[in-house]
PDB file of C-alpha atoms and ligand atoms in Angstrom:
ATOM      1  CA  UNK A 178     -43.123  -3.851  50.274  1.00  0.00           C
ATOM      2  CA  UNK A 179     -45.164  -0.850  51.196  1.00  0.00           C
ATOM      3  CA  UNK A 180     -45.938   1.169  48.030  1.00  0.00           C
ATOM      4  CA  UNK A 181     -46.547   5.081  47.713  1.00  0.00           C
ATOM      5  CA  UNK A 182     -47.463   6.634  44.938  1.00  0.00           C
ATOM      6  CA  UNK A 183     -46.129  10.421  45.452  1.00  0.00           C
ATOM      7  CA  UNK A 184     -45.467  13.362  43.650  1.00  0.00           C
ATOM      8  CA  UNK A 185     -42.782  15.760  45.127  1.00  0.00           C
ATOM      9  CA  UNK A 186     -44.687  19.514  45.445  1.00  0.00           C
ATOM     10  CA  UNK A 187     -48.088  17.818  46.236  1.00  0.00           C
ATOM     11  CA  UNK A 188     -48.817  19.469  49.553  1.00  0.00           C
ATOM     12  CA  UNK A 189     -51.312  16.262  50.006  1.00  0.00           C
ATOM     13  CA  UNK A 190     -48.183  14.099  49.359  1.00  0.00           C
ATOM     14  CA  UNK A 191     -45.741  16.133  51.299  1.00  0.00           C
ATOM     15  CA  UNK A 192     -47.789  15.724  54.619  1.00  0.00           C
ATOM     16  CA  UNK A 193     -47.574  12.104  53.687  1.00  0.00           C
ATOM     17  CA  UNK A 194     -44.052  11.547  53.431  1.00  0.00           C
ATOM     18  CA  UNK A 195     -43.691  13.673  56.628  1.00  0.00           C
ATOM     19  CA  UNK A 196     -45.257  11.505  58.383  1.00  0.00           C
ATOM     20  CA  UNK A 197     -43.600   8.549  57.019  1.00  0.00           C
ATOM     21  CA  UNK A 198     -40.149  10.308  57.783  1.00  0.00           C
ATOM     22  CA  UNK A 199     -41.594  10.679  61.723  1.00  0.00           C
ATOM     23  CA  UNK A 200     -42.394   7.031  61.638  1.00  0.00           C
ATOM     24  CA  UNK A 201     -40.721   3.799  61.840  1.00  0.00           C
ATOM     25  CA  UNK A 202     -42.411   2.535  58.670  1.00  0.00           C
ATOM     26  CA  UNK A 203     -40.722   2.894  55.344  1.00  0.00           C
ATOM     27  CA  UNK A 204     -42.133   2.456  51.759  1.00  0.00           C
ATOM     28  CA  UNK A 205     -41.032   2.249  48.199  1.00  0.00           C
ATOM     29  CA  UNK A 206     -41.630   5.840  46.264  1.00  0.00           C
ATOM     30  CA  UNK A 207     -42.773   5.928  42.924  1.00  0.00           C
ATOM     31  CA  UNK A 208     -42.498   9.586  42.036  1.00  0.00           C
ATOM     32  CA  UNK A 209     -45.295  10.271  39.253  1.00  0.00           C
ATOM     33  CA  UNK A 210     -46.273  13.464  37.363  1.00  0.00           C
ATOM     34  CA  UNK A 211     -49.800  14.122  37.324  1.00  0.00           C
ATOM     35  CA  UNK A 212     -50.311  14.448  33.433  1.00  0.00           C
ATOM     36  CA  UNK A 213     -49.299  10.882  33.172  1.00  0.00           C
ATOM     37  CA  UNK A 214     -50.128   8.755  35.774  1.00  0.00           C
ATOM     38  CA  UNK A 215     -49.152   5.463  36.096  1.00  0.00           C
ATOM     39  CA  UNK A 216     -51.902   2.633  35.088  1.00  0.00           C
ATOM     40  CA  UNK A 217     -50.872   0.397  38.098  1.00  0.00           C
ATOM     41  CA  UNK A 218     -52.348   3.559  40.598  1.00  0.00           C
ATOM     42  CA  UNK A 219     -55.002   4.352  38.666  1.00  0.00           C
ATOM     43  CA  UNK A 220     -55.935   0.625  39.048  1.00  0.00           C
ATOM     44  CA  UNK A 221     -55.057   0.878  42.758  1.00  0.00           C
ATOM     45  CA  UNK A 222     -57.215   4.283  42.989  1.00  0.00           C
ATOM     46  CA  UNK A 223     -59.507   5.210  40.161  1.00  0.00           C
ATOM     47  CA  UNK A 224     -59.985   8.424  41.393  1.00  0.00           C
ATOM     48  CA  UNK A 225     -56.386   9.360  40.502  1.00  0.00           C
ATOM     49  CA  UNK A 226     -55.352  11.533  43.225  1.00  0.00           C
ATOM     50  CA  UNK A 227     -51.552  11.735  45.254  1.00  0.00           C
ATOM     51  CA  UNK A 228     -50.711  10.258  47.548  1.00  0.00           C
ATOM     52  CA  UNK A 229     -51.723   6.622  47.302  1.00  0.00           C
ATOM     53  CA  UNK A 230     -50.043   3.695  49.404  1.00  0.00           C
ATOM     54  CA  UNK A 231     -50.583   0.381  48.820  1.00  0.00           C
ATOM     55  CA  UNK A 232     -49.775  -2.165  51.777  1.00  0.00           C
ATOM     56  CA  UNK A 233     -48.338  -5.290  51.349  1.00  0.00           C
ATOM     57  CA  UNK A 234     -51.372  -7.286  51.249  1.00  0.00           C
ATOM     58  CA  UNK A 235     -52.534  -4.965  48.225  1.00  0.00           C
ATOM     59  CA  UNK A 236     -55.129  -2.709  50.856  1.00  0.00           C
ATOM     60  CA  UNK A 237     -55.484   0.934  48.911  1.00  0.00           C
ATOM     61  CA  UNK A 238     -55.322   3.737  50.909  1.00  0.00           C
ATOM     62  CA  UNK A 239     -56.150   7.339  48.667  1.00  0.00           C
ATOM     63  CA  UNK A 240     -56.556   9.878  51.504  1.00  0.00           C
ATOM     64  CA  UNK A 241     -53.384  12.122  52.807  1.00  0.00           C
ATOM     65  CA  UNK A 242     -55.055  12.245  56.102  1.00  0.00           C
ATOM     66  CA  UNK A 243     -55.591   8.890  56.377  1.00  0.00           C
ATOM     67  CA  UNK A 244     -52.156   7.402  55.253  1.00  0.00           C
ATOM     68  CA  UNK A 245     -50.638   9.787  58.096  1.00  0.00           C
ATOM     69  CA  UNK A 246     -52.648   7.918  60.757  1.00  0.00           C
ATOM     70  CA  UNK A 247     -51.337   4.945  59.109  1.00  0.00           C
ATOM     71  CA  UNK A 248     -48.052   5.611  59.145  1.00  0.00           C
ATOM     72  CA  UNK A 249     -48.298   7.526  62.344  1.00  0.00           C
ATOM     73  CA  UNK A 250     -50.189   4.313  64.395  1.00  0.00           C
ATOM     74  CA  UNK A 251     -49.169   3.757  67.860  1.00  0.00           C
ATOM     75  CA  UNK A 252     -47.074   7.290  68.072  1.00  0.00           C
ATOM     76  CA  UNK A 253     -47.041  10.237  70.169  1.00  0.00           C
ATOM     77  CA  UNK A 254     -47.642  12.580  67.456  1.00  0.00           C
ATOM     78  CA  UNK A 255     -50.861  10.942  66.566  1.00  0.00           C
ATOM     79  CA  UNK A 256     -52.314   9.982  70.344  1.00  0.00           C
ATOM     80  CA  UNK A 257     -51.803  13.727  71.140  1.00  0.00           C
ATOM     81  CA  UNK A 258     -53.792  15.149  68.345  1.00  0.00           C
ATOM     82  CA  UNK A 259     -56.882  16.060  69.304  1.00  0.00           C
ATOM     83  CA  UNK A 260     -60.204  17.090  67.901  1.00  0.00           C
ATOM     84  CA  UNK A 261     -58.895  21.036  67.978  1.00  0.00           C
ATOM     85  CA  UNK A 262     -56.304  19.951  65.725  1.00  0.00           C
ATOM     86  CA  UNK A 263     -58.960  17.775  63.224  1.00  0.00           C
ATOM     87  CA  UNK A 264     -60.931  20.988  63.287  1.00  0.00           C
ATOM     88  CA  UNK A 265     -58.405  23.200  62.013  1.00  0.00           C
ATOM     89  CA  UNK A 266     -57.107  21.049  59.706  1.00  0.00           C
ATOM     90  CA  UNK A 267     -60.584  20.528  57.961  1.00  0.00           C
ATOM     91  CA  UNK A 268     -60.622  24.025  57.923  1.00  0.00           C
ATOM     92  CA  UNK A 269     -57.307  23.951  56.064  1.00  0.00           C
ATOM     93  CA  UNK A 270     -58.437  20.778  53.704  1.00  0.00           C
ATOM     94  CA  UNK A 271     -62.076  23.013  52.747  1.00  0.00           C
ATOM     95  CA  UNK A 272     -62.050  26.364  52.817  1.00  0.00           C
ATOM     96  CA  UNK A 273     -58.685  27.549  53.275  1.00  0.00           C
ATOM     97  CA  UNK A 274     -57.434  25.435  50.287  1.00  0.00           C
ATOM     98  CA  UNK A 275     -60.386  26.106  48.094  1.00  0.00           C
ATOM     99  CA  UNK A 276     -59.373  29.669  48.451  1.00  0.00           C
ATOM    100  CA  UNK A 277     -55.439  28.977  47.885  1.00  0.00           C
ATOM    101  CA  UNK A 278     -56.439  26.902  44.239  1.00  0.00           C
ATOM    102  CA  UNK A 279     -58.270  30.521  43.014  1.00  0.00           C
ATOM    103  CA  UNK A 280     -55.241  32.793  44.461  1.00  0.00           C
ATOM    104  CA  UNK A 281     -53.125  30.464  42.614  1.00  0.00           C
ATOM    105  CA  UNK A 282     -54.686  30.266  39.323  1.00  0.00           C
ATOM    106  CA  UNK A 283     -56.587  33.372  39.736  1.00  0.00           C
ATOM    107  CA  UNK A 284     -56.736  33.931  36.072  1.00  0.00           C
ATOM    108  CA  UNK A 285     -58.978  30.653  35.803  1.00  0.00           C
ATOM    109  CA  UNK A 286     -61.442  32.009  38.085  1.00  0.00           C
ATOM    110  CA  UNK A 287     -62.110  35.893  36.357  1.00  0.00           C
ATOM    111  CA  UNK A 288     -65.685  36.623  38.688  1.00  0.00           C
ATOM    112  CA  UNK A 289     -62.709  38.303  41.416  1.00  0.00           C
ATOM    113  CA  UNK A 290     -59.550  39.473  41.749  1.00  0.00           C
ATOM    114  CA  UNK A 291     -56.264  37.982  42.694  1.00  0.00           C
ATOM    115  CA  UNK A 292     -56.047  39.818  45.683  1.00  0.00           C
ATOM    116  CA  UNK A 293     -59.997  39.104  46.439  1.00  0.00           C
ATOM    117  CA  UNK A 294     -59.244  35.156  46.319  1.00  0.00           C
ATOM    118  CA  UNK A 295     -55.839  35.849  48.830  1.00  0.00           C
ATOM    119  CA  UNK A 296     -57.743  38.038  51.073  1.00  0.00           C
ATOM    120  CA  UNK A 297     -60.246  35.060  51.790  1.00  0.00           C
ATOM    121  CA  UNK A 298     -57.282  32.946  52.266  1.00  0.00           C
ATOM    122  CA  UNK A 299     -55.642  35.170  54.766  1.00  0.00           C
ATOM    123  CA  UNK A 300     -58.765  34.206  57.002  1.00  0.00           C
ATOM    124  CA  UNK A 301     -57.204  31.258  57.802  1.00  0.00           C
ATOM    125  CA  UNK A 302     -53.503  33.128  57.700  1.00  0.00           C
ATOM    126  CA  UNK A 303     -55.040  35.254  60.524  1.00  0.00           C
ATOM    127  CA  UNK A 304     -56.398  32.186  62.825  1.00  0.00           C
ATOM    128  CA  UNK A 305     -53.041  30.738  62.566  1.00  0.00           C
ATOM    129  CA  UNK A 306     -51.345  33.997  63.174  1.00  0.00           C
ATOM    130  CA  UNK A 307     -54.082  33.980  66.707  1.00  0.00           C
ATOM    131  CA  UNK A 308     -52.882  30.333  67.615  1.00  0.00           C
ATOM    132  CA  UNK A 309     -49.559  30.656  67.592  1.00  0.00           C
ATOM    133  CA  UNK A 310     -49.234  33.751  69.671  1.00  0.00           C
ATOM    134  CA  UNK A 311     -48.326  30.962  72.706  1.00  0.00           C
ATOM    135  CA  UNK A 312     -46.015  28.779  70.902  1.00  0.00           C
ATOM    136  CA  UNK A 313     -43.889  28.807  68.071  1.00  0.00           C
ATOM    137  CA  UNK A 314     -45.797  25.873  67.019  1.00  0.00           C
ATOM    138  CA  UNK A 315     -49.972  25.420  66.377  1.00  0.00           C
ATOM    139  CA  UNK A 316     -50.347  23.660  70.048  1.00  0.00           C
ATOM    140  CA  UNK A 317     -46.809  23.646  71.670  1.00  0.00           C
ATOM    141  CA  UNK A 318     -43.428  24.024  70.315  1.00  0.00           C
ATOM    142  CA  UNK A 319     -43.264  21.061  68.921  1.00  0.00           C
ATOM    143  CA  UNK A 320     -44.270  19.967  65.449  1.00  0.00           C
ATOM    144  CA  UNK A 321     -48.224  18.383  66.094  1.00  0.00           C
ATOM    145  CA  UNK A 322     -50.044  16.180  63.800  1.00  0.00           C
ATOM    146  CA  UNK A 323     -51.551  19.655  62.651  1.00  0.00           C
ATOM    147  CA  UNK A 324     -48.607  21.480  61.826  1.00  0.00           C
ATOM    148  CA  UNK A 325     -47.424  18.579  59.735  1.00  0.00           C
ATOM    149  CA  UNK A 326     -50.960  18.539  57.826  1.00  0.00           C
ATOM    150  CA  UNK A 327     -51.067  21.913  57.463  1.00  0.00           C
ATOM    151  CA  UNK A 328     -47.665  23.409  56.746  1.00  0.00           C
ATOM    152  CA  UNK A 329     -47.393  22.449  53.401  1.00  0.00           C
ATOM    153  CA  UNK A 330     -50.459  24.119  52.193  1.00  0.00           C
ATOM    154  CA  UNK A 331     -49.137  27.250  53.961  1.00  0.00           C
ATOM    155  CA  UNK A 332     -46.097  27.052  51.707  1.00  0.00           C
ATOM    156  CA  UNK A 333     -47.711  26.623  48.865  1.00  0.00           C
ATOM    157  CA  UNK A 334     -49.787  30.369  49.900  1.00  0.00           C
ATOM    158  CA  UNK A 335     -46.650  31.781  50.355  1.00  0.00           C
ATOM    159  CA  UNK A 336     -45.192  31.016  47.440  1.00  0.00           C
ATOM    160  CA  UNK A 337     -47.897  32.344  45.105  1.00  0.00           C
ATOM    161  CA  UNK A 338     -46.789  35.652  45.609  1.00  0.00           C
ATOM    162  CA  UNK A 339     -43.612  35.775  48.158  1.00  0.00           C
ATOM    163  CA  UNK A 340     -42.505  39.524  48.351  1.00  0.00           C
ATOM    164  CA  UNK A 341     -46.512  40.098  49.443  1.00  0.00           C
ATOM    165  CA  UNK A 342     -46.155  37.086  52.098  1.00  0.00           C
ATOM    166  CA  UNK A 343     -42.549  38.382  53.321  1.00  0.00           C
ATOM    167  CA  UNK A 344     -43.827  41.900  54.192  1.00  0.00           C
ATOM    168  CA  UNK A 345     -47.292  40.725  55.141  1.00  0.00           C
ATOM    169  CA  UNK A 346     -48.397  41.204  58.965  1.00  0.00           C
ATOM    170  CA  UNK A 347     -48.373  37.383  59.722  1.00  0.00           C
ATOM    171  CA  UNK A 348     -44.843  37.314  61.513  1.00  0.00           C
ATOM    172  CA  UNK A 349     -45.673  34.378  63.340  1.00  0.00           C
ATOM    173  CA  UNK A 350     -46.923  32.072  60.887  1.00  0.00           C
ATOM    174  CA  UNK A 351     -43.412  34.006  58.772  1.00  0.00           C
ATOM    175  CA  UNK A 352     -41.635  32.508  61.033  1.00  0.00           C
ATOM    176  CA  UNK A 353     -43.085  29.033  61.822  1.00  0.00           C
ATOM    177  CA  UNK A 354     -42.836  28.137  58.147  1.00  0.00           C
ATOM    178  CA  UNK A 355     -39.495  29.351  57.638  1.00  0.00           C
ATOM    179  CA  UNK A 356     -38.473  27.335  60.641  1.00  0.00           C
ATOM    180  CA  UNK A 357     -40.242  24.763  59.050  1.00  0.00           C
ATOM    181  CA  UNK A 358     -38.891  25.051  55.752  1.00  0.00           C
ATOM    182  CA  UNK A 359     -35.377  25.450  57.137  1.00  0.00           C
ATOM    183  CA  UNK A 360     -35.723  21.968  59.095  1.00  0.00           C
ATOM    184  CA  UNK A 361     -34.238  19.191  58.138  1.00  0.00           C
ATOM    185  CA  UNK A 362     -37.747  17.049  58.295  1.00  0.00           C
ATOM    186  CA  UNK A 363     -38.768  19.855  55.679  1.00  0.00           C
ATOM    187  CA  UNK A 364     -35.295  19.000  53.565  1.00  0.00           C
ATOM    188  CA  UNK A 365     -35.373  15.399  53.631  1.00  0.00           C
ATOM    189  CA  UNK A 366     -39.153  14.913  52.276  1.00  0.00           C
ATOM    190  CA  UNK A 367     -38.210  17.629  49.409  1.00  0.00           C
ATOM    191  CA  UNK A 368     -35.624  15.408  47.636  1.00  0.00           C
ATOM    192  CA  UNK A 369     -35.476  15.182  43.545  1.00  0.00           C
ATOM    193  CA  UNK A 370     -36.300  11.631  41.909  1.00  0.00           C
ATOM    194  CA  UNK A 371     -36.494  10.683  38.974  1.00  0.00           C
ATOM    195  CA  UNK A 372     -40.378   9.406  37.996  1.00  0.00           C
ATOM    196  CA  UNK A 373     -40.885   6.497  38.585  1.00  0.00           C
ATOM    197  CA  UNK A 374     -42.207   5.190  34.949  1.00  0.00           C
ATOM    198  CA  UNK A 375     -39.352   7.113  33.410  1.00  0.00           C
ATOM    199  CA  UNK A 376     -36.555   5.021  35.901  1.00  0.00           C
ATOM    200  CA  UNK A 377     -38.480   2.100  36.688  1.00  0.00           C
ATOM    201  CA  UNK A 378     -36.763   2.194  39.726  1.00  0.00           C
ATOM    202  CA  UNK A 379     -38.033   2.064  43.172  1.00  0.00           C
ATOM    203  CA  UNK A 380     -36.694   4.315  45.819  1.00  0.00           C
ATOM    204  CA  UNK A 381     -36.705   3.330  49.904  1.00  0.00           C
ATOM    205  CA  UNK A 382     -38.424   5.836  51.407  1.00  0.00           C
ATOM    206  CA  UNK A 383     -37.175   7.618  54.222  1.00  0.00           C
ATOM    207  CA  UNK A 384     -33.775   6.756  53.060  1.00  0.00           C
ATOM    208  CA  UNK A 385     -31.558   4.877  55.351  1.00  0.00           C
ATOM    209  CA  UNK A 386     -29.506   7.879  56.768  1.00  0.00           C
ATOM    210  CA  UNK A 387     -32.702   9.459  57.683  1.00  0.00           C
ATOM    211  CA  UNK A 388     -33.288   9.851  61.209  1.00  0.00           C
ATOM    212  CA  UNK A 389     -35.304  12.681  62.352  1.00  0.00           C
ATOM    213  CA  UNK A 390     -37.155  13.323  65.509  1.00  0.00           C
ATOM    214  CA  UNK A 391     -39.624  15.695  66.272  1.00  0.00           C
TER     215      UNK A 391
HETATM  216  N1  GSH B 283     -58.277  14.428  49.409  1.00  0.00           N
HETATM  217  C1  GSH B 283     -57.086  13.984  48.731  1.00  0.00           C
HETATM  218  C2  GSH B 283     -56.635  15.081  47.786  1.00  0.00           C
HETATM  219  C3  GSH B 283     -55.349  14.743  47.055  1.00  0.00           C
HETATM  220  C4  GSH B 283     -55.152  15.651  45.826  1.00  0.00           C
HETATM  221  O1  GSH B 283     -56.063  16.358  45.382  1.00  0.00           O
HETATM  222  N2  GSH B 283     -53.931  15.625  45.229  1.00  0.00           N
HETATM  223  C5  GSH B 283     -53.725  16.359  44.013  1.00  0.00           C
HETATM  224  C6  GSH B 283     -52.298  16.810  43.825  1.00  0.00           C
HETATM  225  S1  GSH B 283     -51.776  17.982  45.026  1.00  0.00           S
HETATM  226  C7  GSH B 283     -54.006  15.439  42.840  1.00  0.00           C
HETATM  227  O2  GSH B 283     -53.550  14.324  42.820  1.00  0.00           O
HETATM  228  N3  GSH B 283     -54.768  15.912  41.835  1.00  0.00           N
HETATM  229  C8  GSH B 283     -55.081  15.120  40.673  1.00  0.00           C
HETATM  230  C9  GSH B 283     -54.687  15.777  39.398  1.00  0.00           C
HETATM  231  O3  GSH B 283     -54.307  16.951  39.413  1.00  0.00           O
HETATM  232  O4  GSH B 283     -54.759  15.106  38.360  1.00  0.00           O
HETATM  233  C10 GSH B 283     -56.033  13.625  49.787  1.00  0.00           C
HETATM  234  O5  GSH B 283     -56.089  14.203  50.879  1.00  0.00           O
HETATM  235  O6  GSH B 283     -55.191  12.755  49.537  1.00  0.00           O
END
């Protein structure tokens, strides 16, 4: 069986299991915390990040990108994304994100402000904002392979401070997250386990009763 190594408010890890949830495939979860990873991933991955899958025949895969295009072969979602939607999501994956770690932990990074570090983050707030003045989505209304990959890093902005997101002046992207939030896709990757060292149990992944389209 399929193995992925997960943890549950890993934005890397959530875009993951979306993708596994709009795919056919289905893997065992092990649910880890990151302060005490599990020697059987580190051997897997030495670099120690979430997600990690491991296919049957023991082949490692360590990137979040890369395990959606895995789990996402042969599909609509991934055929249709195109090199628009690879651009902005680099954008998300190196500057945007770099910018969401300091607004997070601002205190960690003293040389400016918490509200300098969130500024340079709502560059990215304001492209979005831009793109989806056409749809309620990034390239149509439906859910793309970019909304998936980037949605979950969005959250995680919002949530650092969410009165200031709430009353800030990006309705649109307000909106497409709390639609997304709201979705059952959102609901059914955000389930509790128990970790996976602790239980020793194994957990199919989607569950059975899943079945979500875009
Ligand atoms: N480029 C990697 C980044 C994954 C990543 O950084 N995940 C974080 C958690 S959100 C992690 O595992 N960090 C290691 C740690 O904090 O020990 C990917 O796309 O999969």
């Amino acid at each position: 069986m399929t193995i992925l190594y997960s943890f549950r408010r890993c934005p890397y890890a959530m875009r993951a299991r979306l993708s596994l949830v709009l795919s056919n495939k289905s893997v065992q979860l092990r649910e880890i915390i990151l302060k005490h990873k599990p020697e059987a991933m580190l051997q897997a991955s030495p670099k120690g990040t979430v997600p990690v899958l491991i296919e049957k025949d023991g082949h490692v895969i360590d990137e979040s990108l890369d395990i959606m295009k895995w789990a996402l072969e042969g599909s609509q979602l991934l055929s249709s994304a195109t090199s628009s939607m690879h651009l902005l999501i680099k954008e998300n994956d190196d500057a945007f994100k770099g910018w969401l770690d300091k607004y997070k932990y601002a205190d960690r990074y003293p040389e400016h402000s918490e509200i300098y570090y969130r500024e340079q983050g709502e560059i990215f707030l304001e492209k979005l904002e831009q793109q989806l003045i056409n749809s309620n989505r990034l390239f149509s209304d439906e859910f793309s392979f970019a909304d998936l990959a980037i949605l979950p890093f969005i959250r995680q902005f919002a949530f650092v401070d969410i009165h200031w997101f709430n009353q800030s002046k990006y309705q649109r992207v307000r909106d497409w997250l709390t639609n997304f939030i709201d979705s059952e896709l959102f609901l059914s990757i955000m389930k509790k386990y128990p970790t996976w060292l602790e239980s020793n149990q194994e957990v199919s992944f989607p569950e059975n009763n899943t079945n979500i389209t875009n």
